[in-house]
Coordinates of C-alpha atoms in Angstrom, one line a residue:
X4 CA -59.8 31.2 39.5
X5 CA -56.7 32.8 38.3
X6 CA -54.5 30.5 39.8
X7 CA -56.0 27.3 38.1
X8 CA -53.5 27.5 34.7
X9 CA -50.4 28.0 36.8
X10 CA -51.4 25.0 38.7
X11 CA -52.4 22.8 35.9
X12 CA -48.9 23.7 34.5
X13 CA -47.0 22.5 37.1
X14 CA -48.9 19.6 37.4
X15 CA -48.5 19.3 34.0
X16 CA -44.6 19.0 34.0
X17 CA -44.5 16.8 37.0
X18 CA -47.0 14.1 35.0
X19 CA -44.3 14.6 32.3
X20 CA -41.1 13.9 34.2
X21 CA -42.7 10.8 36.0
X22 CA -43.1 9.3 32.4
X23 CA -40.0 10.3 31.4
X24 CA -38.7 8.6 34.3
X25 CA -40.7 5.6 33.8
X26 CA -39.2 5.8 30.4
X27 CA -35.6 4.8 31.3
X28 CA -34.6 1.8 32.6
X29 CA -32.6 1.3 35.6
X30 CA -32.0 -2.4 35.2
X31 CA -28.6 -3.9 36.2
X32 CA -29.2 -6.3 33.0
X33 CA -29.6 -3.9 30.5
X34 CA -26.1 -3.2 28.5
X35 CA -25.1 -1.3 25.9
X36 CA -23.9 -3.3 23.2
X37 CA -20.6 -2.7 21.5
X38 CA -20.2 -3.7 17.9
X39 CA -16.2 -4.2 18.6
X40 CA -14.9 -5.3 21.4
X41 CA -11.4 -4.2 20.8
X42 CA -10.2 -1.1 18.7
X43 CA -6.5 -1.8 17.4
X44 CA -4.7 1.3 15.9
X45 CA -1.8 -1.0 14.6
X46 CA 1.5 0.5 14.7
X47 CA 1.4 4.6 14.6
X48 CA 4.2 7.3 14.5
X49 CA 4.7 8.0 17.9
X50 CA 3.9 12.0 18.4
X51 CA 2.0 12.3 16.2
X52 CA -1.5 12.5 16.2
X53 CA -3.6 8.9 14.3
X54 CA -6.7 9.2 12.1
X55 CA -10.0 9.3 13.7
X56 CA -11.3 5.5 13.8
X57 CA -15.1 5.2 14.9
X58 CA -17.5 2.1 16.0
X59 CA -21.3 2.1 17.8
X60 CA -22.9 1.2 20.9
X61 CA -26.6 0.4 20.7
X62 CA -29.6 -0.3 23.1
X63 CA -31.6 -3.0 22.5
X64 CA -34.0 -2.2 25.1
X65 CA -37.2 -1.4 24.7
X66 CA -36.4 2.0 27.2
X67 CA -33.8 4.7 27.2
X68 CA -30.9 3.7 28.9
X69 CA -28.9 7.0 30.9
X70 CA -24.9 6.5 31.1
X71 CA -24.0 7.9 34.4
X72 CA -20.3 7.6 33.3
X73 CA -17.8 6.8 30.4
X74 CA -14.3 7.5 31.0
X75 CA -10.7 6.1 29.9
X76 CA -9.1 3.9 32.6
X77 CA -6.2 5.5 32.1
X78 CA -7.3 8.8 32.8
X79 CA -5.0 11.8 32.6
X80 CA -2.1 10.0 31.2
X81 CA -4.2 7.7 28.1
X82 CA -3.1 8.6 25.2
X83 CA -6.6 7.9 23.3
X84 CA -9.1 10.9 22.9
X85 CA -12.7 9.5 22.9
X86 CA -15.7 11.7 21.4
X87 CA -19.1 9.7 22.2
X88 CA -21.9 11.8 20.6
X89 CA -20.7 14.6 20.6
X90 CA -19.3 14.6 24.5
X91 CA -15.4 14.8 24.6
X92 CA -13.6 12.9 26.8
X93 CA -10.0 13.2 27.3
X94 CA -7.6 14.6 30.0
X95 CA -9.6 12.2 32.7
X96 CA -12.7 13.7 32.6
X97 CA -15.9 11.5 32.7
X98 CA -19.0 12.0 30.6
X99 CA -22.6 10.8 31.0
X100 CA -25.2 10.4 27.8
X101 CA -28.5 9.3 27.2
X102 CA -29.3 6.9 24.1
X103 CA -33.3 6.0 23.0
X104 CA -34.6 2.6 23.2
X105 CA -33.5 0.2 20.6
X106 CA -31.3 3.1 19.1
X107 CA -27.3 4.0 19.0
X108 CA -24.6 6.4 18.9
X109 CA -21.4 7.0 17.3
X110 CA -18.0 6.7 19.2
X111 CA -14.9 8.6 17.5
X112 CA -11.5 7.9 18.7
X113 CA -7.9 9.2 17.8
X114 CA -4.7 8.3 19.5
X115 CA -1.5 10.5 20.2
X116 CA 1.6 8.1 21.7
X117 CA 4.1 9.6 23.0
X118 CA 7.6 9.7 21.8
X119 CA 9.8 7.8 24.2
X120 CA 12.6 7.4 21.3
X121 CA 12.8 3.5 21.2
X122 CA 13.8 1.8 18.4
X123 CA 11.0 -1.1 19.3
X124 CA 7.6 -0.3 18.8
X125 CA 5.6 0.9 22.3
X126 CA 3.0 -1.3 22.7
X127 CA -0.2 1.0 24.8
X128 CA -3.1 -0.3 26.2
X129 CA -6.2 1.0 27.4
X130 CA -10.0 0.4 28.4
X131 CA -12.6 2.6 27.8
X132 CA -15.4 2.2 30.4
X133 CA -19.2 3.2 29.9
X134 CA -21.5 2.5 33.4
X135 CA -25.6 2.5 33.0
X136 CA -27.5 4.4 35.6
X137 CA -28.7 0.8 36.5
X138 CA -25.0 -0.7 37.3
X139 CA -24.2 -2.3 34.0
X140 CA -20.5 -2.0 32.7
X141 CA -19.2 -2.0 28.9
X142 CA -15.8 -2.0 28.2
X143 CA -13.9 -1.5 24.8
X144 CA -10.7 -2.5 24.7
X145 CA -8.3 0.4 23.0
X146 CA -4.4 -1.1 21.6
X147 CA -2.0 1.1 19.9
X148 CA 2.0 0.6 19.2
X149 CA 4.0 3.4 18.7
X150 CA 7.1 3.8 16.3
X151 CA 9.7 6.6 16.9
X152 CA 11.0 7.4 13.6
X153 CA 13.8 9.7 12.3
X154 CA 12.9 12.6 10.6
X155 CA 14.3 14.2 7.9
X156 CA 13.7 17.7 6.2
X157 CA 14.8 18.5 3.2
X158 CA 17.5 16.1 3.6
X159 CA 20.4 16.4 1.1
X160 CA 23.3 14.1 1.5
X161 CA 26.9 15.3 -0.1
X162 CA 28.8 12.3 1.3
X163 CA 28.7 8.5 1.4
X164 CA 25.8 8.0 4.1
X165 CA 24.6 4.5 5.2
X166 CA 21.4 4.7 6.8
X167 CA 20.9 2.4 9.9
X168 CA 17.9 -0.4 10.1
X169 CA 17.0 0.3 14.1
X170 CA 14.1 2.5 13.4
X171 CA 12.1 4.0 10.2
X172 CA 12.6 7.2 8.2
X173 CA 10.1 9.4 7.8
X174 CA 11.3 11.5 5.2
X175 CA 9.4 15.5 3.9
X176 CA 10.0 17.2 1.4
X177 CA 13.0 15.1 -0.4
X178 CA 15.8 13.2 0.3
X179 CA 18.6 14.0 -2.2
X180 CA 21.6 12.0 -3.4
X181 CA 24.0 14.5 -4.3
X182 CA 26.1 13.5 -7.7
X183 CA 29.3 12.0 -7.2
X184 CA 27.4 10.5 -3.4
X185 CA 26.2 6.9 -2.9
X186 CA 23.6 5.8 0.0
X187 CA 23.4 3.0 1.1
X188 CA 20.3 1.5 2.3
X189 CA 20.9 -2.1 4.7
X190 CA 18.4 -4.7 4.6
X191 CA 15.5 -4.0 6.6
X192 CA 15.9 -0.2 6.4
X193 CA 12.4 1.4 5.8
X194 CA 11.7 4.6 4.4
X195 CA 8.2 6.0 5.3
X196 CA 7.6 9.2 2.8
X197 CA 5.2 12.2 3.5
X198 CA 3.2 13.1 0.8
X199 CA 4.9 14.1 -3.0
X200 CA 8.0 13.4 -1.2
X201 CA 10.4 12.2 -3.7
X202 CA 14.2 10.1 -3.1
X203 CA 16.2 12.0 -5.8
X204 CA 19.6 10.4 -6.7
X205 CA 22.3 12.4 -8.9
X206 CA 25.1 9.9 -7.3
X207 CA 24.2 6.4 -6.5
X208 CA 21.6 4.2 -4.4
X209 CA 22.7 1.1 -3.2
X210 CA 19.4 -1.2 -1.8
X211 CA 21.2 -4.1 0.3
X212 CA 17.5 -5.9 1.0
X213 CA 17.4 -9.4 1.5
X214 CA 14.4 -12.1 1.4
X215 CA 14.1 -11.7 5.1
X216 CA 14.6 -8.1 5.9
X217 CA 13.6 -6.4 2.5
X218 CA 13.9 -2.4 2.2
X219 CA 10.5 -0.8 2.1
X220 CA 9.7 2.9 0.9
X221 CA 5.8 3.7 1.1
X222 CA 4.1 6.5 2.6
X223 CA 4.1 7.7 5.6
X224 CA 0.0 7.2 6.3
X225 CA -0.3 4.6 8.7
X226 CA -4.0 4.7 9.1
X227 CA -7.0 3.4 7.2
X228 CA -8.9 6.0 5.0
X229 CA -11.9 3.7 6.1
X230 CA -12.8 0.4 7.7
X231 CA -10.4 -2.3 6.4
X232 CA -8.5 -0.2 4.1
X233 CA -5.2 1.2 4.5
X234 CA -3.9 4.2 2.9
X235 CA -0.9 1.5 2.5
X236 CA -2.9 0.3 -0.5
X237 CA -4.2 3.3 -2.2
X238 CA -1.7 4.9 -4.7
X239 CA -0.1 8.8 -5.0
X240 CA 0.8 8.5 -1.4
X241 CA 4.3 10.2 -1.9
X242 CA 6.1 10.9 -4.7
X243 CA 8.5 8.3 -6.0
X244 CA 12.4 7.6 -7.2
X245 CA 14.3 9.6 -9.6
X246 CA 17.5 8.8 -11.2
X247 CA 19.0 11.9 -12.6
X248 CA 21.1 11.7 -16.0
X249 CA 24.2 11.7 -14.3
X250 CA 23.2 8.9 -11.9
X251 CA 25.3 5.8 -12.2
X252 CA 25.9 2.0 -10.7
X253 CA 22.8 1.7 -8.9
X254 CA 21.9 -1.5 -7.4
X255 CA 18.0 -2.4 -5.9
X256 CA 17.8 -5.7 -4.0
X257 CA 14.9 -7.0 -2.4
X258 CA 13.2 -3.8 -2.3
X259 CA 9.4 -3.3 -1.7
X260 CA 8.6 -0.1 -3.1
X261 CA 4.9 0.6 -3.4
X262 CA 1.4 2.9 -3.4
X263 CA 3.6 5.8 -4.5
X264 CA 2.8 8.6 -7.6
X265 CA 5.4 6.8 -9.9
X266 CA 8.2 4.0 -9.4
X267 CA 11.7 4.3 -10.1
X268 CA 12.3 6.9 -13.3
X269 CA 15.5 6.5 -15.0
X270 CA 16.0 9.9 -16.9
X271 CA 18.2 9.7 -20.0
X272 CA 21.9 10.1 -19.3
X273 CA 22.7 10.0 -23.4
X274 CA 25.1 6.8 -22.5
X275 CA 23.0 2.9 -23.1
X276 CA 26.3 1.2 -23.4
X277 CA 26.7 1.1 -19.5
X278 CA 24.3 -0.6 -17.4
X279 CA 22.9 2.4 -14.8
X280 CA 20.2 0.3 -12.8
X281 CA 20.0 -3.6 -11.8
X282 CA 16.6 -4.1 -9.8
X283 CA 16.6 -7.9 -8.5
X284 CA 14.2 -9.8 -6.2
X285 CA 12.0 -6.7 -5.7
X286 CA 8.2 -5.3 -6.2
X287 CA 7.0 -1.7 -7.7
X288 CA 3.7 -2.0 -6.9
X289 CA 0.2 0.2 -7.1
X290 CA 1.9 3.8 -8.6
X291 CA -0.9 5.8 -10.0
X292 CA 1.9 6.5 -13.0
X293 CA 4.3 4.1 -14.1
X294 CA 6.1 1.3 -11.7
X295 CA 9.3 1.7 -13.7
X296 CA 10.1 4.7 -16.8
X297 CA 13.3 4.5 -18.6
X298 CA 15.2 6.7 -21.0
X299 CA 17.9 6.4 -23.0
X300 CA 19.5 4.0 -20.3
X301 CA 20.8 0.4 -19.9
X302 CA 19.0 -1.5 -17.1
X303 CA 18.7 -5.0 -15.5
X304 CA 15.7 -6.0 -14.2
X305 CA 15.6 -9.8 -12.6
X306 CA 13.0 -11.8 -10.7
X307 CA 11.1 -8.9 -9.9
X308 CA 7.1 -7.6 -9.4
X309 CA 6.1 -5.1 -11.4
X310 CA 1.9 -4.3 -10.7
X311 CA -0.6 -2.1 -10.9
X312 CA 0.7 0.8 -12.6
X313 CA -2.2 3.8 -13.5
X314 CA 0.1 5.0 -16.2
X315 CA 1.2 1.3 -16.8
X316 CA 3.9 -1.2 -15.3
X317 CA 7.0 -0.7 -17.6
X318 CA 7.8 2.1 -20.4
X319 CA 10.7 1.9 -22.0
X320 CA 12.2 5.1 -24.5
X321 CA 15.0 3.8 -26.7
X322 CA 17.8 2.6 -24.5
X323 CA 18.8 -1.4 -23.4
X324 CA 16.9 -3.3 -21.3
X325 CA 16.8 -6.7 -20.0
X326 CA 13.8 -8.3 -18.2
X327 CA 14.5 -12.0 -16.9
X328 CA 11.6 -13.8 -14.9
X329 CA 9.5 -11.0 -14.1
X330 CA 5.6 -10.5 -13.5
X331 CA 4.6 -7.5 -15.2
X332 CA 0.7 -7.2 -14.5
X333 CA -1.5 -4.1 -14.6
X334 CA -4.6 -5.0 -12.8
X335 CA -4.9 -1.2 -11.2
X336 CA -7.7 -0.7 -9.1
X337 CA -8.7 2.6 -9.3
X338 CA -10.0 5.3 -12.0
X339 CA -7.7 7.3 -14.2
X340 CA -5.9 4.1 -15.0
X341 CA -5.0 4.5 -19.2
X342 CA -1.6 3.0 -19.8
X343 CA -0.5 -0.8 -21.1
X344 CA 1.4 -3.0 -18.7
X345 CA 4.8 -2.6 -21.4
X346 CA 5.3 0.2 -24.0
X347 CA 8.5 0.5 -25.7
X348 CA 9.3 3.4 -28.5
X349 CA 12.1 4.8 -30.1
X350 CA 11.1 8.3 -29.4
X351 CA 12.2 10.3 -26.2
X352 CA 9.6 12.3 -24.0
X353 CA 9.9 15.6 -26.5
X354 CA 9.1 13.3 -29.3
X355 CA 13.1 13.4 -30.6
X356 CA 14.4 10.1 -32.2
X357 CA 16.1 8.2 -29.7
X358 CA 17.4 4.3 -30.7
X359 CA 15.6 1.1 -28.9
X360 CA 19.2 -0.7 -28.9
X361 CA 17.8 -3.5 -27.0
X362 CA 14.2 -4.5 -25.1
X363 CA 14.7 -8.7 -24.0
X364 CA 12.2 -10.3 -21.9
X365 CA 12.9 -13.4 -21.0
X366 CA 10.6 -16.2 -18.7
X367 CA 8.3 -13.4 -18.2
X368 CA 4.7 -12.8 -18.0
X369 CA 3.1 -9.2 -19.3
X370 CA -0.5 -9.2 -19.1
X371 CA -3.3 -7.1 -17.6
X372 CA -6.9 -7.3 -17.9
X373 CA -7.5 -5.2 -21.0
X374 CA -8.0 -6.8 -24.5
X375 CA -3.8 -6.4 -25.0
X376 CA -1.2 -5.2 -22.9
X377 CA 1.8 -4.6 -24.9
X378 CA 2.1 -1.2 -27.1
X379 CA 5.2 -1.0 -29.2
X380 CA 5.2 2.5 -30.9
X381 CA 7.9 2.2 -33.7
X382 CA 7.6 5.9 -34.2
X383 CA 10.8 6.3 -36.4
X384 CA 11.9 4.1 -39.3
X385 CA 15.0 5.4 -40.2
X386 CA 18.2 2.8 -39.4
X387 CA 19.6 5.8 -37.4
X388 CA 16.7 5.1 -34.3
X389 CA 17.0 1.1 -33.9
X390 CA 13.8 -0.6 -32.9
X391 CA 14.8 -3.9 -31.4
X392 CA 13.2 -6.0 -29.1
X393 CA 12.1 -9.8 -27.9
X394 CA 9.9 -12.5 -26.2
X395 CA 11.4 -15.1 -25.5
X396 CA 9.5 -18.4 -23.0
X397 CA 7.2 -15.0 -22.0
X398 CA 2.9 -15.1 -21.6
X399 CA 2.2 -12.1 -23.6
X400 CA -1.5 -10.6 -23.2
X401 CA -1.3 -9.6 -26.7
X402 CA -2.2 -11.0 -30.1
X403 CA -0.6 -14.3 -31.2
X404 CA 2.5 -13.7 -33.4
X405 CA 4.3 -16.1 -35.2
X406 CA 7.9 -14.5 -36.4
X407 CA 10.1 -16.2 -33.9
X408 CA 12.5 -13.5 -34.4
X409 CA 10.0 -11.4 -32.6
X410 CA 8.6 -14.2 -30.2
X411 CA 10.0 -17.3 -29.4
X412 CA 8.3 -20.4 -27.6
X413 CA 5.8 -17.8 -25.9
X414 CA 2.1 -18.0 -24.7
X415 CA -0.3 -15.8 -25.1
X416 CA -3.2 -14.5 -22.6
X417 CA -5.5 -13.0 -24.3
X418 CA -9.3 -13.6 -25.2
X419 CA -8.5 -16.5 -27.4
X420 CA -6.7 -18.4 -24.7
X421 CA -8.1 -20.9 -22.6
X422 CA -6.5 -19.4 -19.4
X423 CA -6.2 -15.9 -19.7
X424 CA -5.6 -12.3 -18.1
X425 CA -6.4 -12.7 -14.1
X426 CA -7.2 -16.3 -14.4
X427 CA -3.6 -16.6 -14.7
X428 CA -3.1 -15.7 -10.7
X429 CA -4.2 -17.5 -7.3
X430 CA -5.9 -17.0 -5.0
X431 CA -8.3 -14.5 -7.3
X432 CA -7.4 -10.9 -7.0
X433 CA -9.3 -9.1 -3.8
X434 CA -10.3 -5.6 -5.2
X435 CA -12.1 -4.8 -2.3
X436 CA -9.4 -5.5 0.2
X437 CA -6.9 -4.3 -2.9
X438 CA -4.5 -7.2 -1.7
X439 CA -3.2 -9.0 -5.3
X440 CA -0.5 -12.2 -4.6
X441 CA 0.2 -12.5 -7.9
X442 CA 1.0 -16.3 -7.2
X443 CA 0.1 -18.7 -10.0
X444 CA -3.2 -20.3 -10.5
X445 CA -3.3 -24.4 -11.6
X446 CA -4.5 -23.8 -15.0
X447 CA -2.0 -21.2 -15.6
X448 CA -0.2 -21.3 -18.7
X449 CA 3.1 -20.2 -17.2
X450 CA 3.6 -23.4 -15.0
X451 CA 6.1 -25.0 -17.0
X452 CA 6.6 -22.9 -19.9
X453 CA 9.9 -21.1 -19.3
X454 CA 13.3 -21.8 -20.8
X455 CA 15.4 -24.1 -18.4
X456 CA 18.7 -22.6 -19.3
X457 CA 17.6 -19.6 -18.6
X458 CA 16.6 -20.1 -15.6
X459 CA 19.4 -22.2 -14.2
X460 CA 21.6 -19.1 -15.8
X461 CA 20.2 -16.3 -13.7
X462 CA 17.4 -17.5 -11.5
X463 CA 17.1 -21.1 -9.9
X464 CA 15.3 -19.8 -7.5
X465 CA 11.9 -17.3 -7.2
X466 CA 11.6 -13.9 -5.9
X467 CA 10.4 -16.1 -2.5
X468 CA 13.7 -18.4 -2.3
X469 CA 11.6 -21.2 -3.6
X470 CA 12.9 -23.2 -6.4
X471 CA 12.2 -23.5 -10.0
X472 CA 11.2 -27.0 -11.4
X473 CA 14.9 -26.9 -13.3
X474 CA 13.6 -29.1 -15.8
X475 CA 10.2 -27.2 -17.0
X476 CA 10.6 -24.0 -14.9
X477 CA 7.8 -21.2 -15.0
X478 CA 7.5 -18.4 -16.3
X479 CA 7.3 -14.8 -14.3
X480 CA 9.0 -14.3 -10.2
X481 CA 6.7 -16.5 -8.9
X482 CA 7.2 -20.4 -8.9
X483 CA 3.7 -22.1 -8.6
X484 CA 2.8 -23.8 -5.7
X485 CA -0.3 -26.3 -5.3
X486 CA -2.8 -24.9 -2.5
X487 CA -2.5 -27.1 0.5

């Protein structure tokens, strides 16, 4: 009589592994079910390691379904890491998994190309394979190009350097101009910056973009801090450019400079009478500070995109400055954003008188979506700190003045306007995909608006090559152009 329990368990557990058997299905037919079929990693620095990217694989049958193997088809020498569940694979190993009926698991992949010190992207390829116990095969194709980049440390330059075009620079730390130094950067030449890293220049930076190749400087994270969004679109992610006071003659063509802490600051070098800074045909885009801070400084600043600045687009501190058919827009994104798309004052950063010789804009637009856009602080009154400044052919996203000698054949975007603030741009802004065109809508009240002379005296063309209407131009860097 004894015996009878020890029996009736083992009987017991046989019952219960014959319906667990019964409970997984052997069937050729039944698949697991990807919900990508192909994982792309876009272009990543080649040694070093990607972010971790993840999709699912479900079971829509109404059993569990056993996978007797998943594995990388390149084995050993992939350069993908695959975690399904919880179960490694890498190195060429093969994994098997179980996943309940009509349920799914999570697949987490990273990739690490190897640096074979091309100037070309590497273009990688590679499958990874899951097999049912029944026969039934799923396979997720993995893609990845690799880009060997320069490095540089802590660079410091103390003679004239041009940097070559082949291949990026991924620069730490900062890269330094040393005073009395000029670099040079060619058209197409793209500098990829780590985190806070900042391009310092006490001597002189030349940009030699063009429409075609244009220099770029961003961060260095090539991966998306989630599904469908880059860390190329989310600001602070490196530092930004510094102009020391004794920096001089520096030239920015076609430049695309964007998602960084700041823009371009322009510290004061006590001199306004001599132009320090001419930015033409470029974009400052999506800083969590300012897109361009001046001081006591002369600067140019033509046919250029100025966006999204936290802190605001453009602040000027005393000084001369020209703007000539620019797009000044602060539509930022993000939280923490508290600045106007333009402030000009005549006082300097420690709160010190300091003369507003000259602040033009001409054939511009400067509007955001706040209520107005535009804060002039006249904080001294005194003849000694000048206060001068105009609008002329601009769209101001301010209130409606009528002294000429302050505005002059301008429109105004505000809430009183018929087309106003964002309704100024097409295709409407994407602030879930963060991608703004800034290209002119139909109703906007810049098509047409600028001053003709102008135009045919500095800009014919738009930031894009195309060309202005040269008898009714319009206003900001971007001519309109009907959707086809």
């Amino acid at each position: 009589m004894r015996c009878f329990p020890l029996i009736f368990f083992f009987c017991s557990v046989m019952l219960v592994a014959c319906f667990e058997d019964e409970d997984f299905t052997t069937s050729p037919t039944a698949f697991l079910v990807s919900d990508i079929d192909t994982l792309r990693f876009d272009t990543v620095i080649s040694g070093e390691p990607t972010n971790t990217y993840t999709f699912r694989l479900f079971n829509p049958a109404d059993k569990y379904l056993r996978i007797a193997q998943a594995y990388l088809e390149g084995g050993s020498t992939s350069p993908f890491h695959v975690n399904i569940d919880g179960a490694v694979i890498e190195d060429g190993a093969s994994v098997s998994l179980e996943v309940g009926k009509h349920d799914s698991i999570s697949v987490f992949l990273m990739a690490n190309l190897p640096d074979i010190d091309a100037d070309a992207p590497q273009f990688v390829r590679d499958r990874l394979v899951l097999i049912t116990e029944g026969g039934a095969r799923t396979e997720v194709v993995l893609e990845a190009s690799g880009q060997s980049v320069i490095k540089l440390r802590a660079e410091r330059l103390t003679a004239d350097t041009r940097l070559d075009a082949a291949r990026p620079y991924q620069v730490f730390d900062s890269l330094v101009v040393a005073a009395g130094t000029t670099l040079t950067l060619p058209a197409g030449t793209r500098l990829w910056m780590h985190p806070q890293a900042r391009l310092v220049v006490h001597g002189t930076l030349q940009c030699e973009g063009s429409l075609e190749k244009p220099v770029v400087i961003r961060g260095d994270r090539l991966g998306e801090m989630f599904n469908a969004q880059p860390y190329d679109r989310i600001p602070s992610q490196w530092g930004g450019i510094v102009f020391t006071s004794e920096s001089h003659g520096n030239s920015v063509q076609y430049a695309d400079i964007h998602s960084g802490t700041f823009g371009i600051l322009l510290e004061n070098s006590g001199d306004a009478t001599t132009e320090r800074l001419r930015v033409e045909n470029s974009i400052v885009h999506n800083m969590s500070g300012l897109c361009i801070e001046a001081e006591g400084s002369r600067l140019f600043v033509g046919n250029s995109q100025l966006t999204n600045g936290g802190a605001g687009c453009v602040a000027l501190r005393g000084g001369d400055a020209t703007f000539v058919h620019c797009t000044i827009g602060r539509f930022y994104a993000f939280t923490g954003g508290y600045g106007s798309a333009l402030t000009f004052t005549n006082a300097d950063a420690n709160g010190q008188a300091i003369p507003l010789l000259r602040a033009n804009f001409v054939n511009s637009i400067i509007t955001g979506y706040s209520t107005d856009e535009i804060m002039a602080e006249r904080t001294f009154e005194d003849s000694e700190a000048m206060f001068c400044f105009h609008f002329d052919h601009c769209l101001l996203n301010t209130g409606a003045v009528d002294d000429t000698s302050i505005a002059n054949a301008c429109r105004w975007d505000n809430k009183d306007a018929a087309v106003c603030r964002e309704d100024n741009f097409s295709p409407a802004f994407d602030f879930s995909t963060l991608l703004f065109t800034f290209s002119l809508a139909a109703e906007s009240q810049a098509i047409g608006s600028a001053d003709p002379v102008a135009t045919a005296t500095y800009y014919p063309n738009d930031r894009l090559g195309c060309p202005y209407n040269p008898v009714a131009p319009d206003m900001g860097c971007y001519r309109y152009a009907a959707e086809p």
